[in-house]
Coordinates of C-alpha atoms in Angstrom, one line a residue:
X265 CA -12.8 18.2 14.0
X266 CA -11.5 21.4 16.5
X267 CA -9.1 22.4 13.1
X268 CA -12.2 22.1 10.9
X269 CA -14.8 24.4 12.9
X270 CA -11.6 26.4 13.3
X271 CA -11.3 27.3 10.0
X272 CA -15.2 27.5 9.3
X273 CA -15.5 30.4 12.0
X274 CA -12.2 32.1 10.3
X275 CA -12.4 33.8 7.6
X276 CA -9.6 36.1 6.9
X277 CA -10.1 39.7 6.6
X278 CA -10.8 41.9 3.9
X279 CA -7.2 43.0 3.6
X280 CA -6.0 39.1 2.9
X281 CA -8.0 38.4 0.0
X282 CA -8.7 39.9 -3.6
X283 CA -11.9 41.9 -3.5
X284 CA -14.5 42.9 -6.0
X285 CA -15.7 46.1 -7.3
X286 CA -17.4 47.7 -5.2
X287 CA -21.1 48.5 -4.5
X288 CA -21.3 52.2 -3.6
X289 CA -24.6 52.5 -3.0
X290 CA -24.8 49.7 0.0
X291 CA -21.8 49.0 1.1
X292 CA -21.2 46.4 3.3
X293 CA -18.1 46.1 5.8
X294 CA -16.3 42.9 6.5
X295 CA -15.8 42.8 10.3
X296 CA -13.4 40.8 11.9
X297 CA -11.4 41.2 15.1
X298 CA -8.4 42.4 14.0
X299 CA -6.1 42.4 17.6
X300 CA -6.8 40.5 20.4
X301 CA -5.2 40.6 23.9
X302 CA -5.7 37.8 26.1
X303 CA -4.7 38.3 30.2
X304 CA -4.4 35.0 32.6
X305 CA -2.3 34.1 36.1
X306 CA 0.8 31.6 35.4
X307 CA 1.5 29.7 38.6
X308 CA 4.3 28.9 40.2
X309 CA 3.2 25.2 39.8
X310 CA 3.5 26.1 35.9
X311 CA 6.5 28.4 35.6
X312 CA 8.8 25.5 34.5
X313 CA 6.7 23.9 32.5
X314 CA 6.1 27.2 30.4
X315 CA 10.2 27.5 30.9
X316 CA 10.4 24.2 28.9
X317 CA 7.9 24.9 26.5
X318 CA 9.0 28.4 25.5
X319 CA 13.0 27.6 25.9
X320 CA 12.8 24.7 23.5
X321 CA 10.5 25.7 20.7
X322 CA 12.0 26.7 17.5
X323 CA 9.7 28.9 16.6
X324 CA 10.2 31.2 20.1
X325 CA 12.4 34.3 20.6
X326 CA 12.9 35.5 24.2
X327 CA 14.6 38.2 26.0
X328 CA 14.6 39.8 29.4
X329 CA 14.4 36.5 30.9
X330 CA 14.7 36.2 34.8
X331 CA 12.9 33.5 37.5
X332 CA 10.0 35.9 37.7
X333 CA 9.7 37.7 34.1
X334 CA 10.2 37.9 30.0
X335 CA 8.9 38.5 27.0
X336 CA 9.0 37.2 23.7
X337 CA 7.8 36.4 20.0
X338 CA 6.3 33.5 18.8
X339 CA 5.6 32.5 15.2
X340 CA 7.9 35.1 14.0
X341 CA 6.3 37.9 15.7
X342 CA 2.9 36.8 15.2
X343 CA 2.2 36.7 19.1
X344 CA 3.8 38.6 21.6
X345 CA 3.7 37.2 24.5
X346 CA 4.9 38.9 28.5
X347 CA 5.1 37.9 31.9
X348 CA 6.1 39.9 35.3
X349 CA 5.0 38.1 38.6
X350 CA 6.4 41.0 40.4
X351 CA 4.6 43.9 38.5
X352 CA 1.4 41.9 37.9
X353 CA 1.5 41.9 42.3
X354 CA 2.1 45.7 42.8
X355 CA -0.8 46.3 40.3
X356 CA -2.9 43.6 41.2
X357 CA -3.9 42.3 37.5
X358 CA -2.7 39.2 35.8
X359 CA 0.6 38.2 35.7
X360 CA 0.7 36.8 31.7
X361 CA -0.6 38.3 28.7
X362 CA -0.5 37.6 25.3
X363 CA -1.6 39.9 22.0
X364 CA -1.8 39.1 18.1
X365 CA -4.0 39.2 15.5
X366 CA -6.3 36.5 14.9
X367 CA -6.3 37.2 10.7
X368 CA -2.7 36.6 10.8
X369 CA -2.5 33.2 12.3
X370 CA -3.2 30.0 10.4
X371 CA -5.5 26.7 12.4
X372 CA -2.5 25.3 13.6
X373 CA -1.0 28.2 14.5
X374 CA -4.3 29.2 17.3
X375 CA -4.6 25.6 18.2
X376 CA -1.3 25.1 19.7
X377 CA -1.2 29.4 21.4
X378 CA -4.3 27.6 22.9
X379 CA -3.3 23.8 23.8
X380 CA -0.1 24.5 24.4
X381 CA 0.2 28.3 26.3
X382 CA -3.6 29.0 27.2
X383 CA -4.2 26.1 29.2
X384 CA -1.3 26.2 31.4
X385 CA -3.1 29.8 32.8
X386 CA -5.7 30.4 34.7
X387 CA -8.2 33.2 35.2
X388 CA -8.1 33.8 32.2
X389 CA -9.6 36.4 30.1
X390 CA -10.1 39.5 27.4
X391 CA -8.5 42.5 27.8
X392 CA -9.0 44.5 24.6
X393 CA -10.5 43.7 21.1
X394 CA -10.3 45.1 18.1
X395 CA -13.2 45.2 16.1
X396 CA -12.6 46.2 12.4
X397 CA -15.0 47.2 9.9
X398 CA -13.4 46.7 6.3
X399 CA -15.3 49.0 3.6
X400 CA -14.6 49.6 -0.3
X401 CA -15.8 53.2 0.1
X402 CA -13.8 56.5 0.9
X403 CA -14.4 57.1 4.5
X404 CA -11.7 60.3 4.2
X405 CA -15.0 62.7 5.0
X406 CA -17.4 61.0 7.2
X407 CA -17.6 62.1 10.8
X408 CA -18.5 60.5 14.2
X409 CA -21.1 61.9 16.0
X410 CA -21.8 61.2 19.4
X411 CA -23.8 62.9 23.2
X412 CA -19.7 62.6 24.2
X413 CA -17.6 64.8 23.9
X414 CA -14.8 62.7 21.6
X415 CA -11.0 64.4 20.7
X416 CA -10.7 64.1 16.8
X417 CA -6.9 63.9 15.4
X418 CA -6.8 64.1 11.5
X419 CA -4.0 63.4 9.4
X420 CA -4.0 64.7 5.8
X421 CA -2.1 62.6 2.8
X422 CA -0.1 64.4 0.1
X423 CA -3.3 65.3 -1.7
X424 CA -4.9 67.3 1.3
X425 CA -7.4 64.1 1.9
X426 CA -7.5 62.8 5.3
X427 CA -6.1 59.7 5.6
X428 CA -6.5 58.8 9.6
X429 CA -8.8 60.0 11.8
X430 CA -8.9 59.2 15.6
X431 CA -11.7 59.9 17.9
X432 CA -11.6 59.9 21.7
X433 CA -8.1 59.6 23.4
X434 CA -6.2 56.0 23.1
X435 CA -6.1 55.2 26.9
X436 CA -9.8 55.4 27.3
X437 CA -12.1 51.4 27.2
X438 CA -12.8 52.8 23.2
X439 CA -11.0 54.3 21.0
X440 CA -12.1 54.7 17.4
X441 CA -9.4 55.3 14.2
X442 CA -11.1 55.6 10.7
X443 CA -8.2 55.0 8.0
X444 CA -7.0 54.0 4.7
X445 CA -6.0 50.9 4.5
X446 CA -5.1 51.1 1.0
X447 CA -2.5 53.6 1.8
X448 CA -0.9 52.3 4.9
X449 CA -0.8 48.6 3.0
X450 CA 1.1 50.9 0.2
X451 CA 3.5 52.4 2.9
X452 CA 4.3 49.3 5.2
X453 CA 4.7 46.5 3.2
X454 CA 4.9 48.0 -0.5
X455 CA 1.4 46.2 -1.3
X456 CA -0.7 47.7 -4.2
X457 CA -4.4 46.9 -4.1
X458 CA -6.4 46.8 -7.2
X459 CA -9.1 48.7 -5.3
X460 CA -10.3 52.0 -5.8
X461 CA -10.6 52.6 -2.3
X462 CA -10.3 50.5 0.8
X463 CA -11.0 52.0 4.1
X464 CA -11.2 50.7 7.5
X465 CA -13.3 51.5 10.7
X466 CA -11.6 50.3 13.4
X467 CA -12.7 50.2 17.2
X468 CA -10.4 49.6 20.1
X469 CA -12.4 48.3 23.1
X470 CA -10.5 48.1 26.5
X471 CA -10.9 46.5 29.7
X472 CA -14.5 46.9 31.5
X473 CA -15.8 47.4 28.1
X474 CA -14.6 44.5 26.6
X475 CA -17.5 42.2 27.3
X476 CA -19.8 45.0 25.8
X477 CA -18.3 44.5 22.2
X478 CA -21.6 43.6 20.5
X479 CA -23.2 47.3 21.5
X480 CA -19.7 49.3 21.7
X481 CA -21.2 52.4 19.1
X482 CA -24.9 52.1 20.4
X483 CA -24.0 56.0 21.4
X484 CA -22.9 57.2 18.4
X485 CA -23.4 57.7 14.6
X486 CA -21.2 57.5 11.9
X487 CA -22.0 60.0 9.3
X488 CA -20.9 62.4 5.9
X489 CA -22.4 66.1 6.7
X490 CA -21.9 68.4 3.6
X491 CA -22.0 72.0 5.4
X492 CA -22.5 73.3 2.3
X493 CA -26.1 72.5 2.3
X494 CA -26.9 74.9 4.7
X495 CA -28.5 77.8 3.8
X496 CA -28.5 79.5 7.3
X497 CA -24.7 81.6 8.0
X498 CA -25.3 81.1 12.0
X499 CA -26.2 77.8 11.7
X500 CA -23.2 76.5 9.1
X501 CA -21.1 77.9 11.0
X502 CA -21.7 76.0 14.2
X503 CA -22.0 73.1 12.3
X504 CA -18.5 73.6 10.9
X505 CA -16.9 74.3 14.4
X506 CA -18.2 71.0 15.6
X507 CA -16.6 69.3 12.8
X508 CA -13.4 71.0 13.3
X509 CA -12.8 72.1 16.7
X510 CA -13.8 68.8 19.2
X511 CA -14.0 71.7 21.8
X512 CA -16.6 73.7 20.1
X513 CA -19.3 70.8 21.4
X514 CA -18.7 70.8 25.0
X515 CA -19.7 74.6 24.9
X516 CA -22.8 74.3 23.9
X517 CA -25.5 73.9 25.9
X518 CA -28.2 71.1 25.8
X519 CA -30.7 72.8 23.4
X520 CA -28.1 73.9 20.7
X521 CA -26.8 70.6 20.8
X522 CA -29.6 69.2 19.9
X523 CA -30.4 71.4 16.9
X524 CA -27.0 71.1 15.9
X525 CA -27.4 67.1 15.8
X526 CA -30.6 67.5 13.8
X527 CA -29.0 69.9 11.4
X528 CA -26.0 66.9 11.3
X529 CA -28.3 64.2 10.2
X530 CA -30.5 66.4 7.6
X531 CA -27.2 67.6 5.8
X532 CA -25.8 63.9 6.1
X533 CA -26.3 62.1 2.5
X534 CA -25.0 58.5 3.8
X535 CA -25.0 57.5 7.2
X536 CA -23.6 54.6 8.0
X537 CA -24.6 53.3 11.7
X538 CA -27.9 51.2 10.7
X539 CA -25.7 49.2 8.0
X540 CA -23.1 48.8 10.6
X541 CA -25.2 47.9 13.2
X542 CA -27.0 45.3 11.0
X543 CA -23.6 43.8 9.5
X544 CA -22.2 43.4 13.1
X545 CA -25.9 41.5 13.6
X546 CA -25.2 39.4 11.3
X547 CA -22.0 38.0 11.9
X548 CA -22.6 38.8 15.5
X549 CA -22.7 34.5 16.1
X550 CA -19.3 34.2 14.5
X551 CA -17.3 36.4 16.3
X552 CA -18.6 35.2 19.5
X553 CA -17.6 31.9 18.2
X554 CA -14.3 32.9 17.6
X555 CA -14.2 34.4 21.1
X556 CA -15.6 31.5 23.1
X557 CA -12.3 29.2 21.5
X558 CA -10.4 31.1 23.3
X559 CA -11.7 31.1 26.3
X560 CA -13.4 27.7 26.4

């Protein structure tokens, strides 16, 4: 029954399955969690039974083994898993953790990382999630816009399109990366999609944020401003400093801040946060779902 609900909950993502054409004028992301990592205390009491369990499974690759540490690769590297009892000490956190990408496992796969590793830890607990929106729609020109001030890396493709964009800096609790996922499928593993496009808005949530998945863009709107539309010299070229400098917003004060966010929104032909907000609704049950197995 456990196997059944486990496959009812998971679907896989967007990028494992054939997809239809598709609707530019609503579109509407898949969202799955596309990386989990899971923290948790081994105990001493447990250390030879994981020894066992790890040492004589086929499917397990270890290295940097000692009495109080290692690391390794289960399911040919599907999960990565790492333990240091002296590290976890001097850092006070958890001594075990474990990452992988729920999409990529199959039922029996997450029922024995849980039976079989999870339940020989205790304390345990979520440590980062990645929560994926997949969308059939060129995201190469949409923006972020947010009261914070966010750091915004762009990489361009061969034609001059962006093809990555980051927001905010990687060790902060949230992270955000838009990209193609058509192109970096092409480039890693040689896939070609039948899609037109096939973009993906990704969000890396961290530590004390973790638990605040559900409302982790409440702050912030995702956006396509067209500077062109505006009429006003001063005023584009604000606008356009904004969008290219990630300085250009922290100096200026409260008032042309907010005019500059107005102008945003009015100049913005799609805006995407309502639809995202009300597609992560929607499947907001199911995801939880999939995160109470774990933890349950």
């Amino acid at each position: 029954m456990e196997k059944e609900q486990l496959e009812e909950n998971w679907e896989p993502a967007l990028s494992n399955s054939r997809l239809s054409v598709p609707n530019w004028h609503t579109p509407s992301p898949k969202i799955s969690f596309d990386r989990m990592t899971i923290v948790g205390d081994l105990t001493k009491d447990k250390a030879q039974y994981m020894a066992d369990l790890l040492g004589n499974h086929t499917s397990v690759q270890l290295w940097d083994c000692m009495t109080h540490k290692f690391r390794g690769r289960i399911f040919t590297d599907k999960i990565y898993i790492e333990h240091d009892r002296f590290k976890a000490d001097a850092w006070d956190r958890r001594n075990f953790r474990i990452e992988f990408n729920p999409n990529n496992l199959t039922a029996d796969e997450m029922l024995w990382l849980k039976k079989n590793i999870l339940v020989a830890l205790e304390n345990v607990g979520f440590t980062r999630l990645d929560l994926a929106f997949d969308f059939e729609k060129d995201l190469s020109d949409f923006f972020i816009m947010s009261d914070k001030a966010l750091k915004k890396t762009v990489f361009y493709g061969r034609d001059g399109k962006a093809e990555t964009k980051y927001f905010g800096v990687r060790d902060s609790d949230r992270f955000v990366r838009i990209y193609n996922k058509k192109q970096e499928r092409k480039d890693n593993a040689d896939i070609e999609m039948e899609l037109e496009d096939f973009w993906r808005f990704e969000i890396e949530i961290k530590r004390t944020m973790v638990d605040e998945w559900k409302n982790c863009f409440e702050d912030f709107s995702v956006i396509q401003p067209n500077y062109t539309l505006i009429e006003n010299d001063s005023d584009r070229h604000s606008v356009m400093a904004v969008l290219f400098d990630e300085q250009e917003w922290g100096r200026m004060n409260r008032k042309k801040k907010y005019k500059i966010k107005k102008i945003l929104k009015e100049i913005s032909p799609v805006d995407l946060t309502n639809l995202m907000k009300l597609s992560l609704r929607e499947q907001e049950n199911k995801l939880q779902k999939q995160i109470d197995f774990w933890l349950s």
